């Protein structure tokens, strides 16, 4: 879990007890955390505009990468664990190499308001993003080109999820 005080904690899923608190400290609010599929690494991001990779056992920082121009609000890891996608208050989506932290592919621009949700299809070919502009967009992961027209998420889009295979999208909002 991430917190406004910049801490990241890990918890035992069966008991709810903290495994280690706080695990790590950011210099500002943490808005999104991901545990790698093998539970060896934690990816975190937030108000500092950077994505961090931490060793989940030791708490040591593996890498930190800047790129977004504003707070990172959401993140997702690919099914193969090789890529992490982030969505930001700067209205963009970026994809990172999970091993090195290097940006992969092109900057995805098309939303007019902050990106609040991001997902990667199971095959890694499609990136899905949701925004406060009330749209959900599908992107070709290789070229960065939009796939079709944006999906209308209705007024006040606040929640978003994609099926593991990327074939289904669920979303909700104020309307």
CSV table of N, CA and C in Angstrom, one decimal:
chain,number,residue,atom,x,y,z
A,1,UNK,N,0.8,-1.2,0.0
A,1,UNK,CA,0.0,0.0,0.0
A,1,UNK,C,0.9,1.2,0.0
A,2,UNK,N,0.4,2.3,-0.6
A,2,UNK,CA,1.1,3.6,-0.6
A,2,UNK,C,0.3,4.6,0.2
A,3,UNK,N,1.0,5.6,0.7
A,3,UNK,CA,0.3,6.6,1.6
A,3,UNK,C,0.7,8.0,1.2
A,4,UNK,N,-0.1,9.0,1.7
A,4,UNK,CA,0.2,10.4,1.5
A,4,UNK,C,1.5,10.8,2.2
A,5,UNK,N,1.9,10.1,3.3
A,5,UNK,CA,3.1,10.4,4.0
A,5,UNK,C,4.4,9.9,3.3
A,6,UNK,N,4.2,9.3,2.1
A,6,UNK,CA,5.3,8.8,1.3
A,6,UNK,C,5.8,7.4,1.7
A,7,UNK,N,5.1,6.7,2.6
A,7,UNK,CA,5.5,5.4,3.0
A,7,UNK,C,4.8,4.3,2.1
A,8,UNK,N,5.5,3.1,2.0
A,8,UNK,CA,4.9,2.0,1.3
A,8,UNK,C,5.0,0.8,2.3
A,9,UNK,N,3.9,0.1,2.5
A,9,UNK,CA,3.8,-1.0,3.4
A,9,UNK,C,3.5,-2.3,2.7
A,10,UNK,N,3.9,-3.4,3.2
A,10,UNK,CA,3.5,-4.7,2.7
A,10,UNK,C,2.7,-5.4,3.8
A,11,UNK,N,1.8,-6.2,3.4
A,11,UNK,CA,0.8,-6.8,4.3
A,11,UNK,C,0.7,-8.3,4.0
A,12,UNK,N,0.4,-9.1,5.0
A,12,UNK,CA,0.1,-10.5,4.8
A,12,UNK,C,-1.4,-10.6,4.4
A,13,UNK,N,-1.6,-11.1,3.2
A,13,UNK,CA,-3.0,-11.2,2.6
A,13,UNK,C,-3.9,-12.0,3.4
A,14,UNK,N,-3.5,-13.0,4.1
A,14,UNK,CA,-4.4,-13.9,4.9
A,14,UNK,C,-4.7,-13.4,6.2
A,15,UNK,N,-3.8,-12.7,6.9
A,15,UNK,CA,-4.0,-12.2,8.2
A,15,UNK,C,-4.3,-10.7,8.3
A,16,UNK,N,-3.8,-9.9,7.3
A,16,UNK,CA,-3.9,-8.5,7.3
A,16,UNK,C,-2.8,-7.8,8.1
A,17,UNK,N,-1.9,-8.6,8.7
A,17,UNK,CA,-0.9,-8.1,9.5
A,17,UNK,C,0.2,-7.5,8.6
A,18,UNK,N,0.9,-6.4,9.1
A,18,UNK,CA,2.0,-5.8,8.3
A,18,UNK,C,3.2,-6.8,8.3
A,19,UNK,N,3.8,-6.9,7.1
A,19,UNK,CA,5.0,-7.7,7.0
A,19,UNK,C,6.2,-6.8,7.4
A,20,UNK,N,6.1,-5.6,6.9
A,20,UNK,CA,7.2,-4.6,7.2
A,20,UNK,C,6.6,-3.2,7.0
A,21,UNK,N,6.6,-2.4,8.0
A,21,UNK,CA,6.0,-1.1,7.9
A,21,UNK,C,7.0,-0.1,8.5
A,22,UNK,N,7.3,1.0,7.9
A,22,UNK,CA,7.1,1.2,6.5
A,22,UNK,C,8.2,0.5,5.7
A,23,UNK,N,7.9,0.1,4.6
A,23,UNK,CA,9.0,-0.6,3.8
A,23,UNK,C,10.0,0.4,3.2
A,24,UNK,N,9.4,1.5,2.7
A,24,UNK,CA,10.3,2.5,2.0
A,24,UNK,C,9.6,3.8,2.1
A,25,UNK,N,10.4,4.8,1.8
A,25,UNK,CA,9.9,6.2,1.9
A,25,UNK,C,10.1,7.0,0.7
A,26,UNK,N,9.1,7.5,0.1
A,26,UNK,CA,9.2,8.5,-1.0
A,26,UNK,C,9.3,9.8,-0.4
A,27,UNK,N,9.6,10.8,-1.2
A,27,UNK,CA,9.7,12.2,-0.7
A,27,UNK,C,8.3,12.9,-0.7
A,28,UNK,N,7.3,12.2,-1.3
A,28,UNK,CA,6.0,12.8,-1.4
A,28,UNK,C,4.9,11.6,-1.5
A,29,UNK,N,3.7,12.0,-1.7
A,29,UNK,CA,2.6,11.0,-1.7
A,29,UNK,C,2.8,9.9,-2.7
A,30,UNK,N,2.4,8.7,-2.3
A,30,UNK,CA,2.5,7.5,-3.2
A,30,UNK,C,1.0,7.2,-3.6
A,31,UNK,N,0.8,7.2,-4.9
A,31,UNK,CA,-0.6,7.0,-5.4
A,31,UNK,C,-0.8,5.7,-6.0
A,32,UNK,N,0.2,4.9,-6.3
A,32,UNK,CA,0.0,3.6,-7.0
A,32,UNK,C,1.2,2.7,-6.6
A,33,UNK,N,0.9,1.5,-6.4
A,33,UNK,CA,1.9,0.4,-6.1
A,33,UNK,C,1.5,-0.8,-6.8
A,34,UNK,N,2.5,-1.6,-7.3
A,34,UNK,CA,2.3,-2.9,-7.9
A,34,UNK,C,3.3,-3.8,-7.3
A,35,UNK,N,2.9,-5.0,-7.1
A,35,UNK,CA,3.8,-6.1,-6.7
A,35,UNK,C,4.1,-7.0,-7.9
A,36,UNK,N,5.4,-7.2,-8.2
A,36,UNK,CA,5.7,-8.1,-9.3
A,36,UNK,C,5.0,-9.5,-9.1
A,37,UNK,N,4.9,-10.2,-10.2
A,37,UNK,CA,4.2,-11.5,-10.2
A,37,UNK,C,4.9,-12.5,-9.3
A,38,UNK,N,6.2,-12.4,-9.2
A,38,UNK,CA,7.0,-13.3,-8.3
A,38,UNK,C,7.1,-12.7,-6.9
A,39,UNK,N,6.5,-11.6,-6.6
A,39,UNK,CA,6.5,-10.9,-5.3
A,39,UNK,C,7.9,-10.5,-4.8
A,40,UNK,N,8.9,-10.4,-5.8
A,40,UNK,CA,10.2,-10.0,-5.4
A,40,UNK,C,10.4,-8.5,-5.5
A,41,UNK,N,9.6,-7.8,-6.2
A,41,UNK,CA,9.8,-6.4,-6.4
A,41,UNK,C,8.5,-5.6,-6.2
A,42,UNK,N,8.6,-4.4,-5.8
A,42,UNK,CA,7.5,-3.5,-5.7
A,42,UNK,C,7.8,-2.3,-6.6
A,43,UNK,N,6.8,-1.9,-7.4
A,43,UNK,CA,6.9,-0.7,-8.2
A,43,UNK,C,6.0,0.3,-7.5
A,44,UNK,N,6.4,1.6,-7.4
A,44,UNK,CA,5.6,2.6,-6.8
A,44,UNK,C,5.8,3.9,-7.5
A,45,UNK,N,4.8,4.8,-7.4
A,45,UNK,CA,4.9,6.1,-8.1
A,45,UNK,C,3.9,7.0,-7.4
A,46,UNK,N,4.0,8.3,-7.7
A,46,UNK,CA,3.1,9.2,-7.1
A,46,UNK,C,3.4,10.6,-7.5
A,47,UNK,N,3.3,11.5,-6.4
A,47,UNK,CA,3.4,13.0,-6.6
A,47,UNK,C,4.8,13.4,-7.1
A,48,UNK,N,5.8,12.5,-6.9
A,48,UNK,CA,7.2,12.9,-7.3
A,48,UNK,C,7.5,12.7,-8.8
A,49,UNK,N,6.5,12.3,-9.5
A,49,UNK,CA,6.5,12.2,-11.0
A,49,UNK,C,7.5,11.1,-11.5
A,50,UNK,N,7.9,10.2,-10.6
A,50,UNK,CA,8.8,9.2,-10.9
A,50,UNK,C,8.3,7.8,-10.6
A,51,UNK,N,8.8,6.8,-11.3
A,51,UNK,CA,8.4,5.4,-10.9
A,51,UNK,C,9.7,4.8,-10.3
A,52,UNK,N,9.4,4.0,-9.2
A,52,UNK,CA,10.5,3.4,-8.4
A,52,UNK,C,10.3,1.9,-8.4
A,53,UNK,N,11.5,1.2,-8.5
A,53,UNK,CA,11.4,-0.3,-8.3
A,53,UNK,C,12.2,-0.6,-7.0
A,54,UNK,N,11.6,-1.3,-6.1
A,54,UNK,CA,12.2,-1.7,-4.8
A,54,UNK,C,12.3,-3.2,-4.7
A,55,UNK,N,13.3,-3.6,-4.0
A,55,UNK,CA,13.5,-5.0,-3.6
A,55,UNK,C,12.5,-5.3,-2.5
A,56,UNK,N,11.5,-6.1,-2.7
A,56,UNK,CA,10.5,-6.3,-1.7
A,56,UNK,C,11.0,-7.0,-0.4
A,57,UNK,N,12.1,-7.7,-0.5
A,57,UNK,CA,12.6,-8.3,0.7
A,57,UNK,C,13.5,-7.4,1.6
A,58,UNK,N,14.3,-6.6,0.9
A,58,UNK,CA,15.3,-5.8,1.6
A,58,UNK,C,14.8,-4.3,1.7
A,59,UNK,N,13.9,-3.9,0.9
A,59,UNK,CA,13.5,-2.5,0.8
A,59,UNK,C,14.5,-1.6,0.1
A,60,UNK,N,15.5,-2.2,-0.5
A,60,UNK,CA,16.5,-1.4,-1.3
A,60,UNK,C,15.9,-0.9,-2.6
A,61,UNK,N,16.3,0.3,-3.0
A,61,UNK,CA,15.9,0.9,-4.2
A,61,UNK,C,16.7,0.2,-5.3
A,62,UNK,N,16.0,-0.3,-6.4
A,62,UNK,CA,16.7,-1.0,-7.5
A,62,UNK,C,16.9,0.1,-8.6
A,63,UNK,N,15.9,0.9,-8.9
A,63,UNK,CA,16.0,2.0,-9.8
A,63,UNK,C,14.9,3.0,-9.6
A,64,UNK,N,15.1,4.2,-10.1
A,64,UNK,CA,14.2,5.3,-10.1
A,64,UNK,C,14.2,6.0,-11.4
A,65,UNK,N,13.1,6.2,-12.0
A,65,UNK,CA,13.1,6.8,-13.4
A,65,UNK,C,12.1,7.9,-13.4
A,66,UNK,N,12.5,9.0,-13.9
A,66,UNK,CA,11.7,10.2,-14.2
A,66,UNK,C,11.2,10.2,-15.6
A,67,UNK,N,10.1,10.9,-15.9
A,67,UNK,CA,9.6,11.0,-17.2
A,67,UNK,C,8.4,11.8,-17.3
A,68,UNK,N,7.4,11.5,-16.4
A,68,UNK,CA,6.2,12.3,-16.5
A,68,UNK,C,6.4,13.7,-16.0
A,69,UNK,N,5.5,14.6,-16.5
A,69,UNK,CA,5.7,16.0,-16.1
A,69,UNK,C,4.8,16.4,-14.9
A,70,UNK,N,4.0,15.4,-14.4
A,70,UNK,CA,3.2,15.6,-13.3
A,70,UNK,C,3.0,14.3,-12.5
A,71,UNK,N,2.2,14.3,-11.5
A,71,UNK,CA,2.0,13.1,-10.6
A,71,UNK,C,1.6,11.9,-11.4
A,72,UNK,N,2.1,10.8,-11.0
A,72,UNK,CA,1.7,9.5,-11.6
A,72,UNK,C,0.5,9.0,-10.8
A,73,UNK,N,-0.6,8.7,-11.4
A,73,UNK,CA,-1.8,8.3,-10.7
A,73,UNK,C,-2.1,6.9,-10.7
A,74,UNK,N,-1.6,6.1,-11.7
A,74,UNK,CA,-2.0,4.7,-11.9
A,74,UNK,C,-0.9,4.0,-12.5
A,75,UNK,N,-0.9,2.6,-12.4
A,75,UNK,CA,0.1,1.8,-13.0
A,75,UNK,C,-0.4,0.4,-13.2
A,76,UNK,N,0.3,-0.3,-14.0
A,76,UNK,CA,-0.1,-1.7,-14.3
A,76,UNK,C,1.2,-2.4,-14.8
A,77,UNK,N,1.2,-3.7,-14.5
A,77,UNK,CA,2.4,-4.5,-14.9
A,77,UNK,C,1.9,-5.5,-16.0
A,78,UNK,N,2.7,-5.8,-17.0
A,78,UNK,CA,2.3,-6.7,-18.1
A,78,UNK,C,2.3,-8.1,-17.5
A,79,UNK,N,1.5,-9.0,-18.2
A,79,UNK,CA,1.4,-10.4,-17.8
A,79,UNK,C,2.7,-11.1,-17.7
A,80,UNK,N,3.6,-10.8,-18.5
A,80,UNK,CA,4.9,-11.4,-18.5
A,80,UNK,C,5.9,-10.8,-17.5
A,81,UNK,N,5.5,-9.7,-16.9
A,81,UNK,CA,6.3,-9.0,-15.9
A,81,UNK,C,7.4,-8.1,-16.5
A,82,UNK,N,7.5,-8.0,-17.8
A,82,UNK,CA,8.6,-7.3,-18.4
A,82,UNK,C,8.4,-5.8,-18.6
A,83,UNK,N,7.1,-5.3,-18.5
A,83,UNK,CA,6.8,-3.9,-18.7
A,83,UNK,C,5.9,-3.4,-17.6
A,84,UNK,N,6.0,-2.1,-17.3
A,84,UNK,CA,5.1,-1.4,-16.4
A,84,UNK,C,4.6,-0.2,-17.1
A,85,UNK,N,3.3,0.0,-17.1
A,85,UNK,CA,2.7,1.2,-17.7
A,85,UNK,C,2.3,2.1,-16.6
A,86,UNK,N,2.4,3.4,-16.9
A,86,UNK,CA,2.0,4.5,-15.9
A,86,UNK,C,1.1,5.5,-16.6
A,87,UNK,N,0.1,6.0,-15.9
A,87,UNK,CA,-0.8,7.1,-16.3
A,87,UNK,C,-0.6,8.2,-15.4
A,88,UNK,N,-0.7,9.4,-15.9
A,88,UNK,CA,-0.3,10.6,-15.1
A,88,UNK,C,-1.4,11.7,-15.2
A,89,UNK,N,-1.2,12.6,-14.2
A,89,UNK,CA,-2.0,13.9,-14.2
A,89,UNK,C,-1.6,14.7,-15.4
A,90,UNK,N,-0.5,14.4,-16.1
A,90,UNK,CA,0.0,15.2,-17.3
A,90,UNK,C,-0.8,14.7,-18.5
A,91,UNK,N,-1.8,13.8,-18.4
A,91,UNK,CA,-2.7,13.3,-19.4
A,91,UNK,C,-2.0,12.3,-20.4
A,92,UNK,N,-0.9,11.7,-20.0
A,92,UNK,CA,-0.1,10.8,-20.8
A,92,UNK,C,0.0,9.4,-20.2
A,93,UNK,N,0.4,8.5,-21.0
A,93,UNK,CA,0.7,7.1,-20.6
A,93,UNK,C,2.1,6.8,-21.1
A,94,UNK,N,2.9,6.2,-20.2
A,94,UNK,CA,4.3,5.8,-20.6
A,94,UNK,C,4.4,4.3,-20.2
A,95,UNK,N,5.3,3.6,-21.0
A,95,UNK,CA,5.6,2.2,-20.7
A,95,UNK,C,7.1,2.1,-20.4
A,96,UNK,N,7.4,1.4,-19.4
A,96,UNK,CA,8.8,1.2,-18.9
A,96,UNK,C,9.3,-0.2,-18.9
A,97,UNK,N,10.5,-0.4,-19.2
A,97,UNK,CA,11.1,-1.8,-19.0
A,97,UNK,C,11.2,-2.1,-17.5
A,98,UNK,N,10.6,-3.1,-17.1
A,98,UNK,CA,10.6,-3.5,-15.7
A,98,UNK,C,12.0,-3.8,-15.1
A,99,UNK,N,12.9,-4.3,-16.0
A,99,UNK,CA,14.2,-4.7,-15.6
A,99,UNK,C,15.1,-3.5,-15.4
A,100,UNK,N,15.1,-2.6,-16.4
A,100,UNK,CA,16.1,-1.5,-16.4
A,100,UNK,C,15.5,-0.1,-16.0
A,101,UNK,N,14.2,0.0,-16.1
A,101,UNK,CA,13.5,1.3,-15.9
A,101,UNK,C,13.5,2.3,-17.1
A,102,UNK,N,14.1,1.8,-18.2
A,102,UNK,CA,14.1,2.7,-19.4
A,102,UNK,C,12.7,2.7,-20.0
A,103,UNK,N,12.4,3.9,-20.6
A,103,UNK,CA,11.1,4.1,-21.3
A,103,UNK,C,11.1,3.2,-22.5
A,104,UNK,N,10.0,2.5,-22.8
A,104,UNK,CA,9.9,1.7,-24.0
A,104,UNK,C,8.8,2.3,-24.9
A,105,UNK,N,9.1,2.3,-26.1
A,105,UNK,CA,8.1,2.9,-27.1
A,105,UNK,C,7.9,4.4,-26.9
A,106,UNK,N,6.8,4.8,-27.5
A,106,UNK,CA,6.5,6.3,-27.6
A,106,UNK,C,5.6,6.7,-26.5
A,107,UNK,N,5.6,8.0,-26.2
A,107,UNK,CA,4.7,8.6,-25.2
A,107,UNK,C,3.3,8.6,-25.8
A,108,UNK,N,2.3,8.1,-25.0
A,108,UNK,CA,1.0,8.0,-25.5
A,108,UNK,C,0.2,9.2,-25.1
A,109,UNK,N,-0.2,10.1,-26.1
A,109,UNK,CA,-0.9,11.3,-25.8
A,109,UNK,C,-2.2,11.3,-26.6
A,110,UNK,N,-3.2,11.8,-25.9
A,110,UNK,CA,-4.6,11.8,-26.6
A,110,UNK,C,-5.6,12.2,-25.6
A,111,UNK,N,-5.4,12.0,-24.3
A,111,UNK,CA,-6.4,12.4,-23.3
A,111,UNK,C,-6.2,13.9,-23.0
A,112,UNK,N,-7.3,14.5,-22.7
A,112,UNK,CA,-7.3,15.9,-22.4
A,112,UNK,C,-7.4,16.2,-20.9
A,113,UNK,N,-7.5,15.2,-20.1
A,113,UNK,CA,-7.5,15.3,-18.6
A,113,UNK,C,-6.7,14.1,-18.0
A,114,UNK,N,-6.4,14.2,-16.7
A,114,UNK,CA,-5.5,13.2,-16.1
A,114,UNK,C,-6.0,11.7,-16.4
A,115,UNK,N,-5.0,10.9,-16.6
A,115,UNK,CA,-5.2,9.4,-16.8
A,115,UNK,C,-5.3,8.8,-15.4
A,116,UNK,N,-6.5,8.1,-15.2
A,116,UNK,CA,-6.8,7.5,-13.9
A,116,UNK,C,-6.7,6.0,-13.9
A,117,UNK,N,-6.5,5.4,-15.0
A,117,UNK,CA,-6.4,3.9,-15.1
A,117,UNK,C,-5.6,3.5,-16.3
A,118,UNK,N,-4.9,2.4,-16.1
A,118,UNK,CA,-4.1,1.9,-17.3
A,118,UNK,C,-4.0,0.4,-17.1
A,119,UNK,N,-4.0,-0.3,-18.3
A,119,UNK,CA,-3.9,-1.8,-18.3
A,119,UNK,C,-3.1,-2.2,-19.6
A,120,UNK,N,-2.5,-3.4,-19.5
A,120,UNK,CA,-1.9,-3.9,-20.7
A,120,UNK,C,-2.6,-5.3,-21.0
A,121,UNK,N,-2.8,-5.5,-22.3
A,121,UNK,CA,-3.5,-6.7,-22.7
A,121,UNK,C,-2.6,-7.9,-22.4
A,122,UNK,N,-3.1,-9.1,-22.3
A,122,UNK,CA,-2.4,-10.3,-21.9
A,122,UNK,C,-1.2,-10.6,-22.9
A,123,UNK,N,-1.5,-10.3,-24.2
A,123,UNK,CA,-0.5,-10.5,-25.2
A,123,UNK,C,0.5,-9.4,-25.4
A,124,UNK,N,0.3,-8.3,-24.6
A,124,UNK,CA,1.2,-7.2,-24.7
A,124,UNK,C,1.1,-6.3,-25.9
A,125,UNK,N,0.1,-6.5,-26.7
A,125,UNK,CA,-0.1,-5.8,-28.0
A,125,UNK,C,-0.9,-4.5,-27.8
A,126,UNK,N,-1.7,-4.4,-26.7
A,126,UNK,CA,-2.6,-3.3,-26.5
A,126,UNK,C,-2.4,-2.7,-25.2
A,127,UNK,N,-2.4,-1.4,-25.1
A,127,UNK,CA,-2.4,-0.6,-23.9
A,127,UNK,C,-3.8,0.0,-23.8
A,128,UNK,N,-4.4,0.0,-22.6
A,128,UNK,CA,-5.7,0.6,-22.4
A,128,UNK,C,-5.6,1.6,-21.4
A,129,UNK,N,-6.2,2.8,-21.6
A,129,UNK,CA,-6.1,3.9,-20.6
A,129,UNK,C,-7.5,4.5,-20.4
A,130,UNK,N,-7.7,5.0,-19.2
A,130,UNK,CA,-9.0,5.7,-18.9
A,130,UNK,C,-8.6,7.0,-18.3
A,131,UNK,N,-9.5,8.0,-18.5
A,131,UNK,CA,-9.1,9.4,-18.1
A,131,UNK,C,-10.3,10.1,-17.5
A,132,UNK,N,-10.0,11.1,-16.8
A,132,UNK,CA,-11.1,12.0,-16.3
A,132,UNK,C,-11.7,12.8,-17.4
A,133,UNK,N,-11.2,12.7,-18.6
A,133,UNK,CA,-11.9,13.3,-19.8
A,133,UNK,C,-13.1,12.5,-20.2
A,134,UNK,N,-13.4,11.4,-19.5
A,134,UNK,CA,-14.5,10.5,-19.7
A,134,UNK,C,-14.3,9.6,-20.9
A,135,UNK,N,-13.1,9.4,-21.3
A,135,UNK,CA,-12.8,8.4,-22.4
A,135,UNK,C,-11.9,7.3,-22.0
A,136,UNK,N,-12.1,6.2,-22.7
A,136,UNK,CA,-11.2,5.1,-22.5
A,136,UNK,C,-10.6,4.9,-23.9
A,137,UNK,N,-9.2,4.8,-23.9
A,137,UNK,CA,-8.5,4.6,-25.2
A,137,UNK,C,-7.8,3.3,-25.3
A,138,UNK,N,-7.7,2.8,-26.5
A,138,UNK,CA,-6.9,1.6,-26.7
A,138,UNK,C,-5.8,2.0,-27.7
A,139,UNK,N,-4.6,1.6,-27.4
A,139,UNK,CA,-3.4,2.0,-28.1
A,139,UNK,C,-2.6,0.7,-28.6
A,140,UNK,N,-2.0,0.8,-29.8
A,140,UNK,CA,-1.1,-0.2,-30.2
A,140,UNK,C,0.2,0.0,-29.5
A,141,UNK,N,0.6,-1.1,-28.8
A,141,UNK,CA,1.8,-1.0,-27.9
A,141,UNK,C,3.0,-0.8,-28.7
A,142,UNK,N,3.1,-1.2,-29.9
A,142,UNK,CA,4.4,-1.1,-30.7
A,142,UNK,C,4.5,0.3,-31.3
A,143,UNK,N,3.4,0.8,-31.9
A,143,UNK,CA,3.5,2.0,-32.6
A,143,UNK,C,3.1,3.2,-31.8
A,144,UNK,N,2.2,3.0,-30.8
A,144,UNK,CA,1.7,4.1,-30.0
A,144,UNK,C,0.4,4.7,-30.6
A,145,UNK,N,0.0,4.2,-31.8
A,145,UNK,CA,-1.1,4.7,-32.4
A,145,UNK,C,-2.4,4.3,-31.8
A,146,UNK,N,-3.4,5.2,-31.8
A,146,UNK,CA,-4.7,4.8,-31.2
A,146,UNK,C,-5.4,3.7,-32.0
A,147,UNK,N,-6.1,2.8,-31.3
A,147,UNK,CA,-6.8,1.7,-32.0
A,147,UNK,C,-8.3,2.1,-32.0
A,148,UNK,N,-8.8,2.7,-33.1
A,148,UNK,CA,-10.2,3.1,-33.1
A,148,UNK,C,-10.4,4.4,-32.4
A,149,UNK,N,-11.7,4.7,-32.3
A,149,UNK,CA,-12.1,5.9,-31.6
A,149,UNK,C,-12.2,5.7,-30.1
A,150,UNK,N,-12.0,6.8,-29.3
A,150,UNK,CA,-12.1,6.6,-27.9
A,150,UNK,C,-13.5,6.1,-27.5
A,151,UNK,N,-13.6,5.3,-26.4
A,151,UNK,CA,-14.8,4.8,-25.9
A,151,UNK,C,-15.4,5.8,-24.9
A,152,UNK,N,-16.6,6.1,-25.0
A,152,UNK,CA,-17.3,7.1,-24.1
A,152,UNK,C,-17.5,6.4,-22.7
A,153,UNK,N,-16.8,6.9,-21.7
A,153,UNK,CA,-17.0,6.4,-20.4
A,153,UNK,C,-18.1,7.1,-19.6
A,154,UNK,N,-18.8,8.0,-20.2
A,154,UNK,CA,-19.8,8.7,-19.4
A,154,UNK,C,-19.2,9.8,-18.6
A,155,UNK,N,-20.1,10.6,-18.0
A,155,UNK,CA,-19.6,11.7,-17.2
A,155,UNK,C,-19.0,11.2,-15.9
A,156,UNK,N,-18.0,11.9,-15.4
A,156,UNK,CA,-17.4,11.6,-14.2
A,156,UNK,C,-16.7,10.2,-14.0
A,157,UNK,N,-16.0,9.8,-15.1
A,157,UNK,CA,-15.3,8.5,-15.1
A,157,UNK,C,-14.4,8.4,-13.9
A,158,UNK,N,-14.6,7.5,-13.0
A,158,UNK,CA,-13.7,7.4,-11.8
A,158,UNK,C,-13.1,6.0,-11.5
A,159,UNK,N,-13.7,5.0,-12.1
A,159,UNK,CA,-13.2,3.6,-11.9
A,159,UNK,C,-13.0,2.9,-13.2
A,160,UNK,N,-12.0,2.0,-13.3
A,160,UNK,CA,-11.7,1.4,-14.5
A,160,UNK,C,-11.0,0.0,-14.2
A,161,UNK,N,-11.3,-1.0,-15.0
A,161,UNK,CA,-10.6,-2.3,-14.9
A,161,UNK,C,-10.7,-2.9,-16.3
A,162,UNK,N,-9.7,-3.7,-16.6
A,162,UNK,CA,-9.7,-4.5,-17.8
A,162,UNK,C,-9.5,-6.0,-17.5
A,163,UNK,N,-10.1,-6.8,-18.3
A,163,UNK,CA,-9.9,-8.3,-18.1
A,163,UNK,C,-8.4,-8.6,-18.4
A,164,UNK,N,-8.0,-9.7,-17.9
A,164,UNK,CA,-6.6,-10.1,-18.1
A,164,UNK,C,-6.2,-10.2,-19.6
A,165,UNK,N,-7.1,-10.7,-20.4
A,165,UNK,CA,-6.9,-10.8,-21.8
A,165,UNK,C,-7.1,-9.6,-22.6
A,166,UNK,N,-7.6,-8.5,-21.9
A,166,UNK,CA,-7.8,-7.2,-22.6
A,166,UNK,C,-9.1,-7.2,-23.4
A,167,UNK,N,-9.9,-8.2,-23.4
A,167,UNK,CA,-11.1,-8.3,-24.3
A,167,UNK,C,-12.3,-7.6,-23.6
A,168,UNK,N,-12.2,-7.3,-22.3
A,168,UNK,CA,-13.4,-6.7,-21.7
A,168,UNK,C,-12.9,-5.6,-20.8
A,169,UNK,N,-13.7,-4.5,-20.7
A,169,UNK,CA,-13.4,-3.3,-19.9
A,169,UNK,C,-14.6,-3.0,-19.1
A,170,UNK,N,-14.3,-2.8,-17.8
A,170,UNK,CA,-15.4,-2.3,-16.9
A,170,UNK,C,-15.1,-0.9,-16.4
A,171,UNK,N,-16.1,-0.1,-16.3
A,171,UNK,CA,-15.8,1.3,-15.8
A,171,UNK,C,-17.0,1.8,-15.2
A,172,UNK,N,-16.8,2.8,-14.3
A,172,UNK,CA,-17.9,3.4,-13.6
A,172,UNK,C,-17.6,4.9,-13.3
A,173,UNK,N,-18.7,5.6,-13.0
A,173,UNK,CA,-18.5,7.0,-12.8
A,173,UNK,C,-19.7,7.6,-12.0
A,174,UNK,N,-19.7,8.9,-12.0
A,174,UNK,CA,-20.7,9.7,-11.3
A,174,UNK,C,-22.1,9.6,-11.9
A,175,UNK,N,-22.2,9.3,-13.2
A,175,UNK,CA,-23.5,9.3,-13.8
A,175,UNK,C,-24.0,7.9,-13.7
